[in-house]
Short mmCIF file of C-alpha atoms in Angstrom, two decimals:
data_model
loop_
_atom_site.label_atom_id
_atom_site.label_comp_id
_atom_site.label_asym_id
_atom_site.label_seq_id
_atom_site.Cartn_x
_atom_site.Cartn_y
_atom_site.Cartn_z
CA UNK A 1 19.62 -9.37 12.55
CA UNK A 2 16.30 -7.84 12.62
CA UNK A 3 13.58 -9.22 10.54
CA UNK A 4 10.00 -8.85 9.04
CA UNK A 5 6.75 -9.81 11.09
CA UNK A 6 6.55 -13.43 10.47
CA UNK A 7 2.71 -12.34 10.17
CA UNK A 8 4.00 -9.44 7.54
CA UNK A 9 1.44 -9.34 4.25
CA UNK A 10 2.83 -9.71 0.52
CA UNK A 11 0.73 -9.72 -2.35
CA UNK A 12 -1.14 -7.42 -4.92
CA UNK A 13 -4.08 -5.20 -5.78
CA UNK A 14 -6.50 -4.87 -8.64
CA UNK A 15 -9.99 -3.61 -9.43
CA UNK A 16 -12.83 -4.92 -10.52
CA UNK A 17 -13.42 -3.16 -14.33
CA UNK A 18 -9.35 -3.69 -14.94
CA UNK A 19 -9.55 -7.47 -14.30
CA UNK A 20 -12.87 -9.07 -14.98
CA UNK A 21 -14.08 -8.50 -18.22
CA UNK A 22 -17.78 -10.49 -18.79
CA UNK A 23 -19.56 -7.13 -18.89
CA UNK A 24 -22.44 -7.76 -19.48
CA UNK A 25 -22.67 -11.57 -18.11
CA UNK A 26 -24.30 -12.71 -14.67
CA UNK A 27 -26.31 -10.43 -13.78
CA UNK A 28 -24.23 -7.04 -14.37
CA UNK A 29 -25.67 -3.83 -14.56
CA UNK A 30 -24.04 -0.62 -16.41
CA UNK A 31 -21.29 0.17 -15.07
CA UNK A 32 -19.85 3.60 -15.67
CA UNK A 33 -16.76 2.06 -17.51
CA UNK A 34 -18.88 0.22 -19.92
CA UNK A 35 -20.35 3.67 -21.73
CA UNK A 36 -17.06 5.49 -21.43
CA UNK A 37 -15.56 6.66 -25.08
CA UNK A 38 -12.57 4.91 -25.95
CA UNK A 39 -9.36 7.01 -26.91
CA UNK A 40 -8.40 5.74 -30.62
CA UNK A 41 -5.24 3.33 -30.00
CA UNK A 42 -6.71 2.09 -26.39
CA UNK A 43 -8.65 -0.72 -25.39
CA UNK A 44 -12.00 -1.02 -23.76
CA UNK A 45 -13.13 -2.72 -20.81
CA UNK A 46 -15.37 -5.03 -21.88
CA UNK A 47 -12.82 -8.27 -21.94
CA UNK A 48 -10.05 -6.62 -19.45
CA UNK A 49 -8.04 -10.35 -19.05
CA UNK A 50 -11.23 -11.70 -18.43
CA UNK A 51 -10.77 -12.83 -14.83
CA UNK A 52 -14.24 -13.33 -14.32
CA UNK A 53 -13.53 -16.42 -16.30
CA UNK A 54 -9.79 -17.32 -15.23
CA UNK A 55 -9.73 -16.34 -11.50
CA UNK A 56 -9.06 -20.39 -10.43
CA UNK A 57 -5.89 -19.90 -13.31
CA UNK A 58 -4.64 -16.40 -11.56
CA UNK A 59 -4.75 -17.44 -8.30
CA UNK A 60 -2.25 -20.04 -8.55
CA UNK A 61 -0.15 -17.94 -10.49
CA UNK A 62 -1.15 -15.70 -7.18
CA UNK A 63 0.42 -18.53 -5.10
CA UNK A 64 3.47 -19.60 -6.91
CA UNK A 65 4.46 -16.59 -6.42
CA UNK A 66 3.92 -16.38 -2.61
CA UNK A 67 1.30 -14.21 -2.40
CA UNK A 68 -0.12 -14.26 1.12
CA UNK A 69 -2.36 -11.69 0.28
CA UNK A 70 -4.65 -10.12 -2.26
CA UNK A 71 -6.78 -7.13 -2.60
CA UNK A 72 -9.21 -6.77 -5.21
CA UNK A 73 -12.46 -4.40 -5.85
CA UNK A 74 -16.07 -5.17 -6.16
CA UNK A 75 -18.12 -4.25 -9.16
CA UNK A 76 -21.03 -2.13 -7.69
CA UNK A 77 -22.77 -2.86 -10.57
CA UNK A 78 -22.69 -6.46 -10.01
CA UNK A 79 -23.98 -6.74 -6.67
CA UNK A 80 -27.16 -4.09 -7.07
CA UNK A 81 -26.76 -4.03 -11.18
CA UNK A 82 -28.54 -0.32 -11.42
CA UNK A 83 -27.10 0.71 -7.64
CA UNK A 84 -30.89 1.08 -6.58
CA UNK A 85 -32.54 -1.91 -7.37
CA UNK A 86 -32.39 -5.42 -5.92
CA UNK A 87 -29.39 -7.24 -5.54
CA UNK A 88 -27.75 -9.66 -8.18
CA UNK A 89 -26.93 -13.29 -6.71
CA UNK A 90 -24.86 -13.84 -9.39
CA UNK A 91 -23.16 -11.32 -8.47
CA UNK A 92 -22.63 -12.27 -5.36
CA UNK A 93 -21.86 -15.94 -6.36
CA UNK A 94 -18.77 -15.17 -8.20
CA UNK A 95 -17.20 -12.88 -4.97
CA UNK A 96 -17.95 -15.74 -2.76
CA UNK A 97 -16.60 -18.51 -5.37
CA UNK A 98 -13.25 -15.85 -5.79
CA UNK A 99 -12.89 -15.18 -2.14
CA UNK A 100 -13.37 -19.19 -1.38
CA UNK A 101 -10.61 -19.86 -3.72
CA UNK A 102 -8.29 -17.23 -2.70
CA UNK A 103 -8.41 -18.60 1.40
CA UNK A 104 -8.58 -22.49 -0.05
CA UNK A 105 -4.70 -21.30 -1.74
CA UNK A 106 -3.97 -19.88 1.56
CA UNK A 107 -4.29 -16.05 0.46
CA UNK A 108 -6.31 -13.77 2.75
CA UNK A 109 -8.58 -11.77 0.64
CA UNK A 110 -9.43 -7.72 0.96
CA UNK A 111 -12.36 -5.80 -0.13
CA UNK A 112 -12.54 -2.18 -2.15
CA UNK A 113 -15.97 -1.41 -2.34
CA UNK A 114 -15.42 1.52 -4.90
CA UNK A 115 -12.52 1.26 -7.42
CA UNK A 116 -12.85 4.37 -9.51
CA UNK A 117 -16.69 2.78 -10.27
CA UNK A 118 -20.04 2.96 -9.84
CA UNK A 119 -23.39 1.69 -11.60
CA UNK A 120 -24.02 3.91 -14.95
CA UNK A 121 -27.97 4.94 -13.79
CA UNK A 122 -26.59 6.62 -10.19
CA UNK A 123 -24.88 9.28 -12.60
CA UNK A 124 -27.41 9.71 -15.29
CA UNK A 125 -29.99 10.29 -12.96
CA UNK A 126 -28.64 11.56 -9.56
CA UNK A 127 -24.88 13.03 -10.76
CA UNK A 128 -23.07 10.59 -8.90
CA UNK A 129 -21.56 11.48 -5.04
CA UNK A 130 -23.03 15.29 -5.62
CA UNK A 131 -26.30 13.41 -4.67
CA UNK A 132 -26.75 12.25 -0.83
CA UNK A 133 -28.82 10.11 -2.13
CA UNK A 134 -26.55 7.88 -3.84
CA UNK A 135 -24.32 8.00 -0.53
CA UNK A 136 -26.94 6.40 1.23
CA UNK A 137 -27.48 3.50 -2.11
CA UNK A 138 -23.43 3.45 -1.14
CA UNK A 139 -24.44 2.60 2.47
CA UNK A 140 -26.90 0.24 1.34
CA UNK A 141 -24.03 -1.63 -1.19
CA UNK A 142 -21.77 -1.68 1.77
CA UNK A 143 -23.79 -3.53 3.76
CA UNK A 144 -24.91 -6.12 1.32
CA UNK A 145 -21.33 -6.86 1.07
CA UNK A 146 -20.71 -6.91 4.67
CA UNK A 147 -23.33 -9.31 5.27
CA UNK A 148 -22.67 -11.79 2.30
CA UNK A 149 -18.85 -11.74 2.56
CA UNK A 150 -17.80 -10.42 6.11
CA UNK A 151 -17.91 -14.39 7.26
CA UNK A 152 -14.48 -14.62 5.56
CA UNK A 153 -13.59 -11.29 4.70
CA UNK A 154 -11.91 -9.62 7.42
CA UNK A 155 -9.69 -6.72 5.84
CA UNK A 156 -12.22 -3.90 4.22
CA UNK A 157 -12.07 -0.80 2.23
CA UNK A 158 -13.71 2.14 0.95
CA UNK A 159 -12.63 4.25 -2.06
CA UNK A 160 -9.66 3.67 -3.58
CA UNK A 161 -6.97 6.70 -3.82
CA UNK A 162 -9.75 8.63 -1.90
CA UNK A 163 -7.87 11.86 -1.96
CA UNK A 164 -8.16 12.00 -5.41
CA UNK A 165 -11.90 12.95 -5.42
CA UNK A 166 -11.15 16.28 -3.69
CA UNK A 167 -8.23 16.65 -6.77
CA UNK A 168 -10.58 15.88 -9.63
CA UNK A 169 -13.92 14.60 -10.95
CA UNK A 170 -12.36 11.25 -11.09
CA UNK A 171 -15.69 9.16 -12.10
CA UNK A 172 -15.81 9.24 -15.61
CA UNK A 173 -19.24 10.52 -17.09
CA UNK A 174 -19.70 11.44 -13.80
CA UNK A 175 -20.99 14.65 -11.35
CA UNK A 176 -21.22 17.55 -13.60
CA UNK A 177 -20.86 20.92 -12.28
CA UNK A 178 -24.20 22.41 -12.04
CA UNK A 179 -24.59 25.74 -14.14
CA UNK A 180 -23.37 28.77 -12.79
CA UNK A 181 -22.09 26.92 -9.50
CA UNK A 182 -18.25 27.11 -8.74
CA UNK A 183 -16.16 23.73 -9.98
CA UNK A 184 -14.12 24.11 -7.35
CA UNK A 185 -16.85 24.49 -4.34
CA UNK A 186 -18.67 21.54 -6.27
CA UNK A 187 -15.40 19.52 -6.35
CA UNK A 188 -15.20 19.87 -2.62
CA UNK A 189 -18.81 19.22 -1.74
CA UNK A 190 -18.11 15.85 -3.26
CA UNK A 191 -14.61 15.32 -1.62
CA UNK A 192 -16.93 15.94 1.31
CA UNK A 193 -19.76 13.60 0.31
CA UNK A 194 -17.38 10.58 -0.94
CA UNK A 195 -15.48 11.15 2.77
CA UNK A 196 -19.06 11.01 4.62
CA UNK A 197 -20.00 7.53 2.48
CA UNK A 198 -16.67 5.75 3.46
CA UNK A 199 -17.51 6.95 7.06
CA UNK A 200 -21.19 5.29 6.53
CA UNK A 201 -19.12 1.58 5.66
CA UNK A 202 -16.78 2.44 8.56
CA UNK A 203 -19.68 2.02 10.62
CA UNK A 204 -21.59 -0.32 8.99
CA UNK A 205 -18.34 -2.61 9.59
CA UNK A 206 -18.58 -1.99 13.37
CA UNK A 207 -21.76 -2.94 13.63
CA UNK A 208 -22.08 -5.57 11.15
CA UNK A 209 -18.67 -7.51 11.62
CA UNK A 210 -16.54 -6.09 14.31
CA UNK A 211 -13.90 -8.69 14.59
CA UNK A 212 -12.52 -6.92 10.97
CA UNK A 213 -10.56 -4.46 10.13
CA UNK A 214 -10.91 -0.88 7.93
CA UNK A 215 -8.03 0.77 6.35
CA UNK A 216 -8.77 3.95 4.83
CA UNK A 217 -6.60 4.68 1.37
CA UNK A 218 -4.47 7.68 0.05
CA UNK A 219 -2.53 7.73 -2.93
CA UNK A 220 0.78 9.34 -1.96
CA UNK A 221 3.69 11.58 -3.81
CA UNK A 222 6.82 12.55 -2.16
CA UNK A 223 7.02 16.35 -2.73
CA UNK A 224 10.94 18.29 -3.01
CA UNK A 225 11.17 21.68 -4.14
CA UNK A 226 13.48 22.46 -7.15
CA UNK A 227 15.06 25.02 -4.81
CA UNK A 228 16.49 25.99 -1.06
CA UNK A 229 13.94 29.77 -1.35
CA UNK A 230 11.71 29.93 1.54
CA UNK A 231 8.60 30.12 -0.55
CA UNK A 232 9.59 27.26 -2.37
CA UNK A 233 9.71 25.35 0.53
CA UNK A 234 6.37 26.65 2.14
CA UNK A 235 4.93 25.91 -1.15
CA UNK A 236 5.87 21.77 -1.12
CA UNK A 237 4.48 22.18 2.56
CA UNK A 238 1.10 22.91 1.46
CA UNK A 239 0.70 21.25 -1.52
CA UNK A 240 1.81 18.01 0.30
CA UNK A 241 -0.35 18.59 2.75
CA UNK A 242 -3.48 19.28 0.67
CA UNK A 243 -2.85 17.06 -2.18
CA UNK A 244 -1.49 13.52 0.10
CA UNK A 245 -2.70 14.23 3.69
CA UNK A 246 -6.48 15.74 4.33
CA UNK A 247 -8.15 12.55 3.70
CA UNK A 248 -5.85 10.70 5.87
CA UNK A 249 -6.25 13.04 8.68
CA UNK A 250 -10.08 12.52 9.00
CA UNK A 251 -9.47 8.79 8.05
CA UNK A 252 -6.90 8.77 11.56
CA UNK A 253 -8.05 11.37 13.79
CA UNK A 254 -12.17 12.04 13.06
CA UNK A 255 -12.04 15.59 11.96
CA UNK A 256 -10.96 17.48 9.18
CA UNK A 257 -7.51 19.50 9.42
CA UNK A 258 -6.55 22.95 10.19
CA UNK A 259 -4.91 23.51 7.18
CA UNK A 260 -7.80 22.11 5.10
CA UNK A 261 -10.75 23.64 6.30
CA UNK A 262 -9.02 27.48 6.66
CA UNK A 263 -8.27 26.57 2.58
CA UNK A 264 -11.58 26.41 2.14
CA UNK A 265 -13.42 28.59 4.23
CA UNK A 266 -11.13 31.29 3.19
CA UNK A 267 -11.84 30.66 -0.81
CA UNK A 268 -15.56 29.99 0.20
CA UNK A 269 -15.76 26.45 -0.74
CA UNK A 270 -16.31 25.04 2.41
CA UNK A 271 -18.46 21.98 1.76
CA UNK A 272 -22.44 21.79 3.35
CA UNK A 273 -22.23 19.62 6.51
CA UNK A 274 -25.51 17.93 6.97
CA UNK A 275 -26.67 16.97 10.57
CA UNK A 276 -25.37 13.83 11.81
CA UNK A 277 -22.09 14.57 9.51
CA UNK A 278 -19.46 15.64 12.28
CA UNK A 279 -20.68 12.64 14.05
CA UNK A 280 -19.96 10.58 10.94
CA UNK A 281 -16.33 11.48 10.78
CA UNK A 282 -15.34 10.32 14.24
CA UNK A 283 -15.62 6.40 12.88
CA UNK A 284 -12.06 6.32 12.00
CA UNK A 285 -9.50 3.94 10.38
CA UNK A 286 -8.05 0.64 12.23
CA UNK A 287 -4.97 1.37 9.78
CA UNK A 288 -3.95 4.04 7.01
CA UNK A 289 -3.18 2.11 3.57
CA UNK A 290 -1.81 4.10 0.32
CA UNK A 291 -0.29 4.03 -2.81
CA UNK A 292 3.38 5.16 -3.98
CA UNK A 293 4.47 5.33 -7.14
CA UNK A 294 6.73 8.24 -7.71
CA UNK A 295 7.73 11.29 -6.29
CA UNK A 296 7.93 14.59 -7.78
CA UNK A 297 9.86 17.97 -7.33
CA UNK A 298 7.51 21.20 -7.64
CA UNK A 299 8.96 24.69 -8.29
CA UNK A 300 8.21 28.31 -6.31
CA UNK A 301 4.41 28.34 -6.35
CA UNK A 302 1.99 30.10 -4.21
CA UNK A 303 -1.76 29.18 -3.68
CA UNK A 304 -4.36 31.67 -5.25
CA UNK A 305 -7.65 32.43 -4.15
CA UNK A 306 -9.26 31.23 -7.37
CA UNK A 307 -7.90 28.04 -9.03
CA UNK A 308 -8.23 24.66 -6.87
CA UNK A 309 -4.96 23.50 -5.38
CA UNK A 310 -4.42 20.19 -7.46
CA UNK A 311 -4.49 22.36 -10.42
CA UNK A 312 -1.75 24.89 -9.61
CA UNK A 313 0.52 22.10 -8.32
CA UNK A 314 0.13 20.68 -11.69
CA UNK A 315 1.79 23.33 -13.22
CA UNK A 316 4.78 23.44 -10.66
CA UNK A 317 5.99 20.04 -11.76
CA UNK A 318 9.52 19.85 -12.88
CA UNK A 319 11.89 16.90 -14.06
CA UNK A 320 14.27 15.37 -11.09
CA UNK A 321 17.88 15.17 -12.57
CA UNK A 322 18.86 12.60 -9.93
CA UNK A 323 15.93 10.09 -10.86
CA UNK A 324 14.90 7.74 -13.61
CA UNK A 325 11.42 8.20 -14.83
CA UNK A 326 9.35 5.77 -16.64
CA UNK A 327 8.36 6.77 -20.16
CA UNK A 328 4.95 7.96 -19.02
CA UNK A 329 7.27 10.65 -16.95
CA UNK A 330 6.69 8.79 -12.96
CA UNK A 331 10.41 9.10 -11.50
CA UNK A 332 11.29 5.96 -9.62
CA UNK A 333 12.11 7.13 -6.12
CA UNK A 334 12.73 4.28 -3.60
CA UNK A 335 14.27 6.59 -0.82
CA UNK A 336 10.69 8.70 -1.28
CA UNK A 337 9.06 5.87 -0.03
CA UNK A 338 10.90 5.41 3.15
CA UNK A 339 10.46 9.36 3.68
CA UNK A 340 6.70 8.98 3.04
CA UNK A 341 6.41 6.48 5.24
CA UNK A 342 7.82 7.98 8.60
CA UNK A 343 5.66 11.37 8.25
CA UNK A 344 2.54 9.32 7.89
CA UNK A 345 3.85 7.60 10.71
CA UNK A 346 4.93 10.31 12.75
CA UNK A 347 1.52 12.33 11.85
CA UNK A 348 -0.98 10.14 13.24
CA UNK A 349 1.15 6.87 14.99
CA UNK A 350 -1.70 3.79 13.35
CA UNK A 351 -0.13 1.01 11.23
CA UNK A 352 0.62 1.53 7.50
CA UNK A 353 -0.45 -0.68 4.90
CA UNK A 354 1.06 -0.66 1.17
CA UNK A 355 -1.49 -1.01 -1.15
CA UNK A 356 0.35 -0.21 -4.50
CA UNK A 357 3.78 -0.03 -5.88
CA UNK A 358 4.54 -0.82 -9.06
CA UNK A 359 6.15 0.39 -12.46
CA UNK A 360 4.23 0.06 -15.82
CA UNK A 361 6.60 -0.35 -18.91
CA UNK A 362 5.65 -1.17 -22.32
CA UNK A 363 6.74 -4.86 -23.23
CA UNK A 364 6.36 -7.50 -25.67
CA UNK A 365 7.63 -11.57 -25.79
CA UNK A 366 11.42 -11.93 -26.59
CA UNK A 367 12.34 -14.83 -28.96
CA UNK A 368 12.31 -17.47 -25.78
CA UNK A 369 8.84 -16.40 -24.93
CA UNK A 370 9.24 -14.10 -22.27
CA UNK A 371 10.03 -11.07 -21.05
CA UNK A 372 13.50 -9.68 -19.61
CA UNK A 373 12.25 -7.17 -17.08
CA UNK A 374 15.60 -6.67 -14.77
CA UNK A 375 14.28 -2.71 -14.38
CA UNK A 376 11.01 -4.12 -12.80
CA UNK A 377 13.42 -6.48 -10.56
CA UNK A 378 15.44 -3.38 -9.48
CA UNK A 379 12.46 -1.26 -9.06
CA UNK A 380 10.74 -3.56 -6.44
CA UNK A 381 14.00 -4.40 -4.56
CA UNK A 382 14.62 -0.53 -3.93
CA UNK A 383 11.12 -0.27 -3.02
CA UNK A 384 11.15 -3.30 -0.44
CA UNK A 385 14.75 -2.22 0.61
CA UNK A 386 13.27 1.80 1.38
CA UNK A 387 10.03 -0.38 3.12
CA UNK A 388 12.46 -2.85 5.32
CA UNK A 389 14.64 0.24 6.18
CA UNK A 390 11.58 2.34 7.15
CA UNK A 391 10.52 -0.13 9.66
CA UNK A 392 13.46 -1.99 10.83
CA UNK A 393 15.81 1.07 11.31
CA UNK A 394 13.52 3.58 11.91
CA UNK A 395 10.44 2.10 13.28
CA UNK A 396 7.73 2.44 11.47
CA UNK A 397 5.04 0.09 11.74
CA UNK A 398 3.73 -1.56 8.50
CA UNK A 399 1.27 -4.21 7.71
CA UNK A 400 2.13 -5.06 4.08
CA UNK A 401 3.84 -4.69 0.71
CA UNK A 402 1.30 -5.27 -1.74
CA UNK A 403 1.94 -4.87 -5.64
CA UNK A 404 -0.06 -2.82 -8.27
CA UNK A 405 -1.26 -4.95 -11.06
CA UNK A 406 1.01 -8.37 -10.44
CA UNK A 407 -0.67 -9.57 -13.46
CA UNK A 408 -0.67 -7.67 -17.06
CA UNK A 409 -4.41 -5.13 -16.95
CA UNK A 410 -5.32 -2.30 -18.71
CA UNK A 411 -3.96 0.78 -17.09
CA UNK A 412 -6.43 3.43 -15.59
CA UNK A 413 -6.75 5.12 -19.11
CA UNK A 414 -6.87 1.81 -20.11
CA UNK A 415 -3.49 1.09 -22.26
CA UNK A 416 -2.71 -2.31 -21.83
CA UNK A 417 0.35 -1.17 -23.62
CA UNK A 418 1.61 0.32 -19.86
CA UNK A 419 2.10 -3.20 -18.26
CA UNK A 420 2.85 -3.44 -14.18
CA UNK A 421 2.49 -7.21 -14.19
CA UNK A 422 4.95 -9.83 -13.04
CA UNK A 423 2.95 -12.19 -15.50
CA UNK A 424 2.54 -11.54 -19.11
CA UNK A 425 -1.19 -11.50 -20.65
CA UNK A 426 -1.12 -12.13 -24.58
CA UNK A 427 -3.53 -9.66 -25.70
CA UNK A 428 -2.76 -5.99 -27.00
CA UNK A 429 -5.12 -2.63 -26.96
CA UNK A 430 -6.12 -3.70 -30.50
CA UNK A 431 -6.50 -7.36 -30.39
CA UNK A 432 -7.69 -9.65 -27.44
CA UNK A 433 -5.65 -12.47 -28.90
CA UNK A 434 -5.88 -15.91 -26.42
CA UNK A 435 -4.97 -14.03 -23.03
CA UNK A 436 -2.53 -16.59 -22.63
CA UNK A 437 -0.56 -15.88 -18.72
CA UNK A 438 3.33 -16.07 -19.21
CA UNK A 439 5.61 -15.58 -16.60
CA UNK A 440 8.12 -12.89 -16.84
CA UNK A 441 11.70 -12.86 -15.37
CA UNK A 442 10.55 -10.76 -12.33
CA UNK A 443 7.76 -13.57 -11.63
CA UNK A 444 10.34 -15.48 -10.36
CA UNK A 445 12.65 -13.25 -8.63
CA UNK A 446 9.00 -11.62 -6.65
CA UNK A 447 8.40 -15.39 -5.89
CA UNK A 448 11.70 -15.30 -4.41
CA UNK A 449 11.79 -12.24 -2.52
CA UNK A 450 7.83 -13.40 -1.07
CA UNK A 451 8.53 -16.48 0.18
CA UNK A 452 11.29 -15.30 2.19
CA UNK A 453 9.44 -12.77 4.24
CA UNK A 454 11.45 -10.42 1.94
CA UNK A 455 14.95 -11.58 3.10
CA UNK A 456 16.14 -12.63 -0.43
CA UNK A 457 16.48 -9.44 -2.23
CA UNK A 458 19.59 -10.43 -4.81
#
């Protein structure tokens, strides 16, 4: 019977400002998390689970439960503290002390240089990636990482979810729109600006450690359309292809699509290539990595000349009576991830890599201590199952499965109420409590499933 890689990675992802806490310890600048407003009834992420503290702890939670493989981010911030200035060695100390530990438990380590983050002073005083500027500081961070951790380091990313910067202003207190300029050709012109930095670390990596690797990262939705009308379908077409693919494109192939530039030059938001910049996107990806969560069925739509596309296919989104969702609405959708993963294959034929899969759930400790999470069990088996059947039957070629938040962090919005972890963390939005790491029923089964090169599924 056919079987994984032996080589074949299993593990999990975090970033930086959801894990470390020690905010202001070591060294760290502002970091554009540390002044953001916090909704009432969420946490902040000043303590996170304090893994700046308790990485040694995690780790061999990491490894009892077969992880082979872990992906974290760096904190800009604590490398060059105010992104411009001179870089922090204690910093840079606690990467090399976490990435020493992580290959001393026999778990190869992977970089995200940008997780959603970025020192506080680059926005206040340049807007963020509307500034070239602060894409060249980004160039300058890259390499400083390169050259202190590229000795053991030899799997590297950029931006996280990239895609996402050309469907929102993701960085929090971040890139205002200028007055009087168009949000959506200002949007764009940073989509454009973020994609030119990554291609700067792309290159950097070449040159500075060439015996690694760069993925480039898209977070991915399966698209259906809620019915069998032609425009329906033409709709799901384009928003799939705007919304998942663009970034991967240029990540794969050097140049930006078709379908993505005629958007934009049509609507006039074409982005302002600077010289040198067409060069720039030619350093592409060794492999394409993403995320899948959940897929999502969009109704009859059609793209107007006036409202950017993320926005429209917002309002298209309609409730999938043959899925589950979670109670933040994401519909679990294990055969979406098999169909995601052959037209990214059959698009642009370069290895896969799973960067994120998960489900968050609100949870607390039963009366023996623990908690019962059998839906988290059956989540990740369907999700595996889809994966193994992807490249086993249909021959797809994948690097990894690696798991969203395999320890309890504050969410995104930071709710540490939505929990994705295969360990508990005692602590709630409201109270940091001891942070005490308790292993939930799916801790077990995961360690199972891992350590069997994802042959034990039951």
């Amino acid at each position: 019977m056919k079987q994984l890689p032996k080589d074949f990675y299993w593990g999990g992802s975090v970033s930086s400002f959801q894990t470390e806490g020690a905010w202001d310890e070591g060294g760290k600048g502002l970091s554009i998390y540390d002044v953001r407003p916090t909704p009432e009834g969420h946490a902040d992420w000043k303590v996170a689970i304090d893994e700046y503290h308790r990485y040694k702890e995690d780790i061999q939670l990491m490894k009892q439960m077969g992880f082979n493989f872990y992906r974290f981010s760096i904190a800009w911030s604590r490398i060059i503290p105010n992104g411009d200035d001179e870089v922090n060695e204690e910093g840079v100390a606690f990467y090399n002390n976490l990435i020493d530990e992580l290959i001393a438990n026999g778990i190869t380590p992977m970089i995200t240089l940008v997780h959603f983050d970025m020192p506080y002073k680059l926005v206040k005083e340049y807007n963020g990636f509307a500034s070239r500027k602060v894409v060249d500081l980004f160039e300058r961070y890259a390499r400083v990482c390169m050259q202190r951790f590229g000795d053991r380091v030899k799997h590297w990313m950029s931006f996280n979810e990239q895609n996402l910067h050309a469907c929102s202003l993701i960085y929090s207190n971040a890139e205002k729109v200028p007055e009087g300029e168009s949000k959506a050709k200002f949007l764009y012109q940073v989509a454009h600006n973020v994609m030119i930095a990554h291609c700067k670390a792309v290159k950097a990596l070449r040159e500075l450690v060439p015996d690694a690797k760069f993925g480039g990262m898209t977070t991915i939705t399966q698209f259906y359309p809620e019915t069998t009308s032609p425009q329906n379908n033409l709709f799901v077409r384009q928003i799939s292809d705007l919304v998942n693919y663009w970034t991967a494109e240029v990540q794969a192939t050097g140049k930006y699509p078709y379908y993505y530039e005629n958007y934009l030059k049509n609507r006039g938001w074409m982005p302002t290539f600077e010289e040198g910049d067409e060069e720039l996107l030619t350093y592409t990806c060794d492999y394409l990595c993403f995320s899948y969560y959940k897929s999502n069925v969009l109704s009859e739509g059609h793209l107007d000349m006036t409202t950017p596309y993320n926005d429209i296919m917002d309002q298209h989104v309609v409730k999938n009576k043959y899925l589950e969702a979670t109670e933040w609405g994401w519909e679990k959708d294990a055969i979406g991830l098999r169909l995601v993963m052959n037209d990214m294959y059959e698009r642009w034929h370069k290895p896969l890599f799973i960067l994120e899969n998960g489900m968050g759930a609100r949870e607390e400790l039963n009366s023996e201590g623990t908690v019962n999470d059998d839906y988290r069990i059956k989540y990740h088996r369907e999700h595996i199952q889809a994966m193994k059947n992807a490249i086993l039957e249909d021959g797809v070629e994948c690097l990894g499965y690696i798991t969203w938040g395999p320890i309890d962090i504050p969410s995104s919005s930071c709710q540490v109420a939505k929990r994705y972890g295969f360990v508990y963390v005692n602590r709630t939005d409201e109270d940091i409590k001891d942070l005490k790491r308790i292993p939930k029923k799916s801790f077990y089964w995961i360690a199972k499933a891992f350590k069997s090169n994802g042959e034990d599924l039951d």
